[in-house]
Coordinates of C-alpha atoms and ligand atoms in Angstrom, one line a residue:
M1 CA 9.4 -13.7 -9.9
N2 CA 6.5 -16.0 -10.9
Q3 CA 8.7 -19.0 -10.4
K4 CA 9.6 -17.7 -6.9
I5 CA 5.9 -17.4 -6.0
R6 CA 5.3 -20.9 -7.3
Q7 CA 8.2 -22.3 -5.2
M8 CA 6.7 -20.5 -2.2
D9 CA 3.3 -21.9 -2.9
G10 CA 4.9 -25.4 -3.2
V11 CA 6.6 -25.0 0.2
K12 CA 3.3 -23.8 1.8
Q13 CA 1.5 -26.8 0.4
Q14 CA 4.0 -29.1 1.9
I15 CA 3.7 -27.3 5.3
I16 CA -0.1 -27.5 5.1
A17 CA 0.1 -31.2 4.3
L18 CA 2.3 -31.7 7.4
L19 CA -0.1 -29.7 9.6
K20 CA -3.0 -31.8 8.3
E21 CA -1.3 -35.0 9.3
N22 CA -0.8 -33.7 12.8
I23 CA -4.5 -32.9 13.5
R24 CA -6.3 -35.7 15.2
N25 CA -10.0 -36.6 14.6
I26 CA -11.9 -37.8 17.7
P27 CA -15.3 -39.2 16.7
D28 CA -18.3 -38.6 18.9
F29 CA -16.7 -35.9 21.1
P30 CA -18.1 -34.1 23.0
K31 CA -21.4 -35.5 21.7
P32 CA -22.4 -38.4 19.4
G33 CA -22.1 -37.4 15.8
I34 CA -19.5 -34.7 16.3
Q35 CA -16.1 -35.3 14.6
F36 CA -13.9 -33.3 16.9
K37 CA -10.7 -31.9 15.4
D38 CA -8.1 -32.1 18.1
I39 CA -5.1 -29.7 17.6
T40 CA -3.3 -30.8 20.8
T41 CA -1.3 -33.1 18.5
L42 CA -0.3 -30.1 16.4
L43 CA 0.8 -28.2 19.5
R44 CA 2.8 -31.1 20.9
N45 CA 5.1 -31.4 17.8
P46 CA 7.7 -28.5 18.0
D47 CA 8.0 -28.4 14.2
T48 CA 4.2 -28.0 13.5
L49 CA 3.9 -25.6 16.5
E50 CA 6.4 -23.3 14.9
L51 CA 5.3 -23.7 11.3
T52 CA 1.6 -23.1 12.2
S53 CA 2.5 -19.8 13.8
Q54 CA 4.6 -18.8 10.7
V55 CA 2.0 -19.6 8.1
L56 CA -0.8 -18.0 10.1
A57 CA 1.0 -14.6 10.3
R58 CA 2.2 -14.3 6.7
P59 CA -1.0 -13.1 4.9
F60 CA -1.6 -10.3 7.4
R61 CA 1.9 -8.9 7.7
R62 CA 1.3 -5.7 5.7
M63 CA -2.2 -5.1 6.9
N64 CA -1.5 -2.7 9.9
I65 CA -3.5 -4.9 12.3
D66 CA -3.9 -3.1 15.7
Y67 CA -5.3 -6.1 17.6
V68 CA -5.7 -9.8 17.2
I69 CA -8.9 -11.1 18.9
G70 CA -8.7 -14.7 20.0
L71 CA -11.8 -16.7 20.8
E72 CA -11.9 -18.7 24.0
S73 CA -10.3 -21.0 24.4
R74 CA -8.4 -22.6 21.5
G75 CA -8.2 -19.2 19.8
F76 CA -5.8 -18.2 22.6
L77 CA -3.3 -20.9 21.7
F78 CA -2.0 -19.3 18.5
G79 CA -3.7 -15.9 18.9
T80 CA -1.2 -14.2 21.2
N81 CA 1.7 -15.5 19.1
L82 CA 0.0 -14.3 16.0
A83 CA -0.4 -10.8 17.6
Q84 CA 3.3 -10.8 18.6
D85 CA 4.3 -11.7 15.0
L86 CA 2.2 -8.9 13.6
H87 CA 3.3 -6.4 16.3
A88 CA -0.3 -6.1 17.3
G89 CA -2.0 -6.3 20.7
F90 CA -4.0 -9.3 21.8
I91 CA -7.6 -9.2 23.0
P92 CA -9.4 -12.3 24.5
I93 CA -13.1 -12.9 23.9
R94 CA -14.3 -15.1 26.7
K95 CA -17.3 -17.1 28.0
P96 CA -19.6 -15.1 30.4
G97 CA -18.4 -14.1 33.8
K98 CA -14.7 -14.6 33.1
L99 CA -13.6 -11.0 32.3
P100 CA -13.2 -8.8 35.3
A101 CA -14.0 -5.3 33.9
D102 CA -17.1 -3.9 32.0
T103 CA -18.0 -6.1 29.1
V104 CA -20.1 -6.1 25.9
S105 CA -21.8 -9.5 25.0
A106 CA -23.4 -11.4 22.2
T107 CA -25.2 -14.8 22.0
Y108 CA -24.7 -17.3 19.2
A109 CA -25.4 -20.8 18.1
L110 CA -22.6 -23.4 18.1
E111 CA -22.3 -26.6 16.1
Y112 CA -23.2 -28.2 19.4
G113 CA -25.4 -26.0 21.6
E114 CA -25.6 -22.2 22.2
D115 CA -23.3 -19.8 23.9
T116 CA -22.6 -16.2 24.9
I117 CA -19.3 -14.4 24.5
E118 CA -18.0 -11.3 26.2
M119 CA -15.2 -8.8 25.5
H120 CA -14.0 -5.9 27.6
S121 CA -15.8 -2.7 26.6
D122 CA -12.5 -0.7 26.6
A123 CA -10.6 -3.4 24.7
F124 CA -9.7 -1.1 21.7
D125 CA -10.4 2.4 20.3
E126 CA -13.0 3.3 17.7
G127 CA -11.6 2.8 14.2
D128 CA -9.0 0.2 15.2
R129 CA -8.1 -2.6 12.7
I130 CA -8.9 -6.0 14.1
L131 CA -8.0 -9.6 13.0
I132 CA -10.3 -12.3 14.4
H133 CA -8.6 -15.7 15.0
D134 CA -9.9 -19.1 16.1
D135 CA -8.6 -22.6 15.7
L136 CA -11.6 -23.7 13.7
I137 CA -14.6 -22.4 12.0
A138 CA -17.7 -24.7 12.0
T139 CA -21.1 -22.9 11.6
G140 CA -19.4 -19.5 11.8
G141 CA -21.7 -18.5 14.7
S142 CA -18.9 -17.5 17.1
A143 CA -16.9 -15.6 14.6
K144 CA -20.0 -13.8 13.5
A145 CA -20.8 -12.9 17.1
A146 CA -17.2 -11.7 17.6
T147 CA -17.7 -9.5 14.5
Q148 CA -20.8 -8.0 16.1
L149 CA -18.9 -7.2 19.3
V150 CA -16.1 -5.4 17.3
E151 CA -18.7 -3.4 15.4
K152 CA -20.6 -2.5 18.6
L153 CA -17.4 -0.8 19.8
G154 CA -16.7 0.9 16.4
G155 CA -13.8 -1.3 15.3
H156 CA -13.1 -2.6 11.8
V157 CA -12.7 -6.3 11.2
V158 CA -10.1 -6.4 8.5
G159 CA -9.4 -10.1 8.5
Y160 CA -10.2 -13.6 9.8
S161 CA -7.7 -16.3 10.5
F162 CA -8.6 -20.0 11.1
I163 CA -6.4 -23.1 11.2
I164 CA -9.3 -25.4 10.1
E165 CA -12.6 -24.9 8.3
L166 CA -15.3 -27.5 8.3
E167 CA -16.2 -26.9 4.7
A168 CA -19.6 -28.6 4.6
L169 CA -20.9 -26.2 7.3
Q170 CA -20.2 -23.1 5.1
G171 CA -19.3 -21.0 8.2
C172 CA -17.5 -18.4 6.1
D173 CA -20.8 -17.5 4.4
Q174 CA -21.8 -16.0 7.8
L175 CA -18.9 -13.5 7.6
P176 CA -18.7 -10.4 5.5
E177 CA -17.9 -11.3 1.9
D178 CA -15.4 -8.4 1.3
V179 CA -13.2 -9.2 4.3
Q180 CA -10.0 -11.3 3.9
K181 CA -10.2 -14.9 5.3
D182 CA -7.2 -17.1 5.7
I183 CA -7.9 -20.8 6.2
L184 CA -5.0 -23.2 6.4
I185 CA -6.9 -26.5 6.2
S186 CA -10.4 -27.3 4.8
L187 CA -11.8 -30.5 6.0
Ligands
AMP1 P1 -18.8 -22.2 15.2 O1 -19.2 -21.1 16.1 O2 -19.9 -23.1 14.9 O3 -18.1 -21.8 14.0 O4 -17.8 -23.1 16.1 C1 -16.5 -22.8 16.2 C2 -16.0 -23.0 17.6 O5 -16.4 -24.3 18.2 C3 -14.5 -23.0 17.7 O6 -14.1 -22.3 18.9 C4 -14.1 -24.4 17.7 O7 -13.0 -24.6 18.6 C5 -15.3 -25.2 18.2 N1 -15.7 -26.3 17.4 C6 -16.9 -26.5 16.7 N2 -16.9 -27.6 16.1 C7 -15.7 -28.3 16.3 C8 -15.2 -29.5 15.9 N3 -15.8 -30.4 15.1 N4 -13.9 -29.8 16.4 C9 -13.2 -29.0 17.2 N5 -13.7 -27.8 17.6 C10 -15.0 -27.4 17.2

């Protein structure tokens, strides 16, 4: 049994190494000083596209997730697929003015600038179990604001899923300590 787990861990490490190789760093985008982590190269490769989806879903399979929330816009890329894999629904959190029905909103600080996010006020029912997903966590501001939106509507955030974490910015410290966080790559 232990050996099986170790073998699985070994395979996961190999997959993660492959994913890491397929993420491109773009210096000084969109502003001088920002090291932009570009996942279009990960999406372009059919192998890493498939493997990323598989490893994102695995830790949450037995957690009875009702909805995956994806943060605009790169959180949509794997978010809907993650929801399908977990047999959950998908809810988009969007920039202001994009969602057509009644919304709740929250303002947060980005690594570069400030922004507001919105979610439909009837997106889920009170007590629903929510997984928040984005491609990358930097300062943690947007994931924290998303958590506030979920709590405003009486939902429970039971997990966070990110492909990349910018470790030095300690974004996860902004999120509740007792909630599961799955990060594939720490940079
Ligand atoms: P934050 O709210 O500071 O955690 O920022 C996370 C959001 O900003 C995510 O939606 C990311 O896609 C985007 N983002 C922030 N910094 C970067 C970066 N260096 N490279 C790529 N995306 C980033």
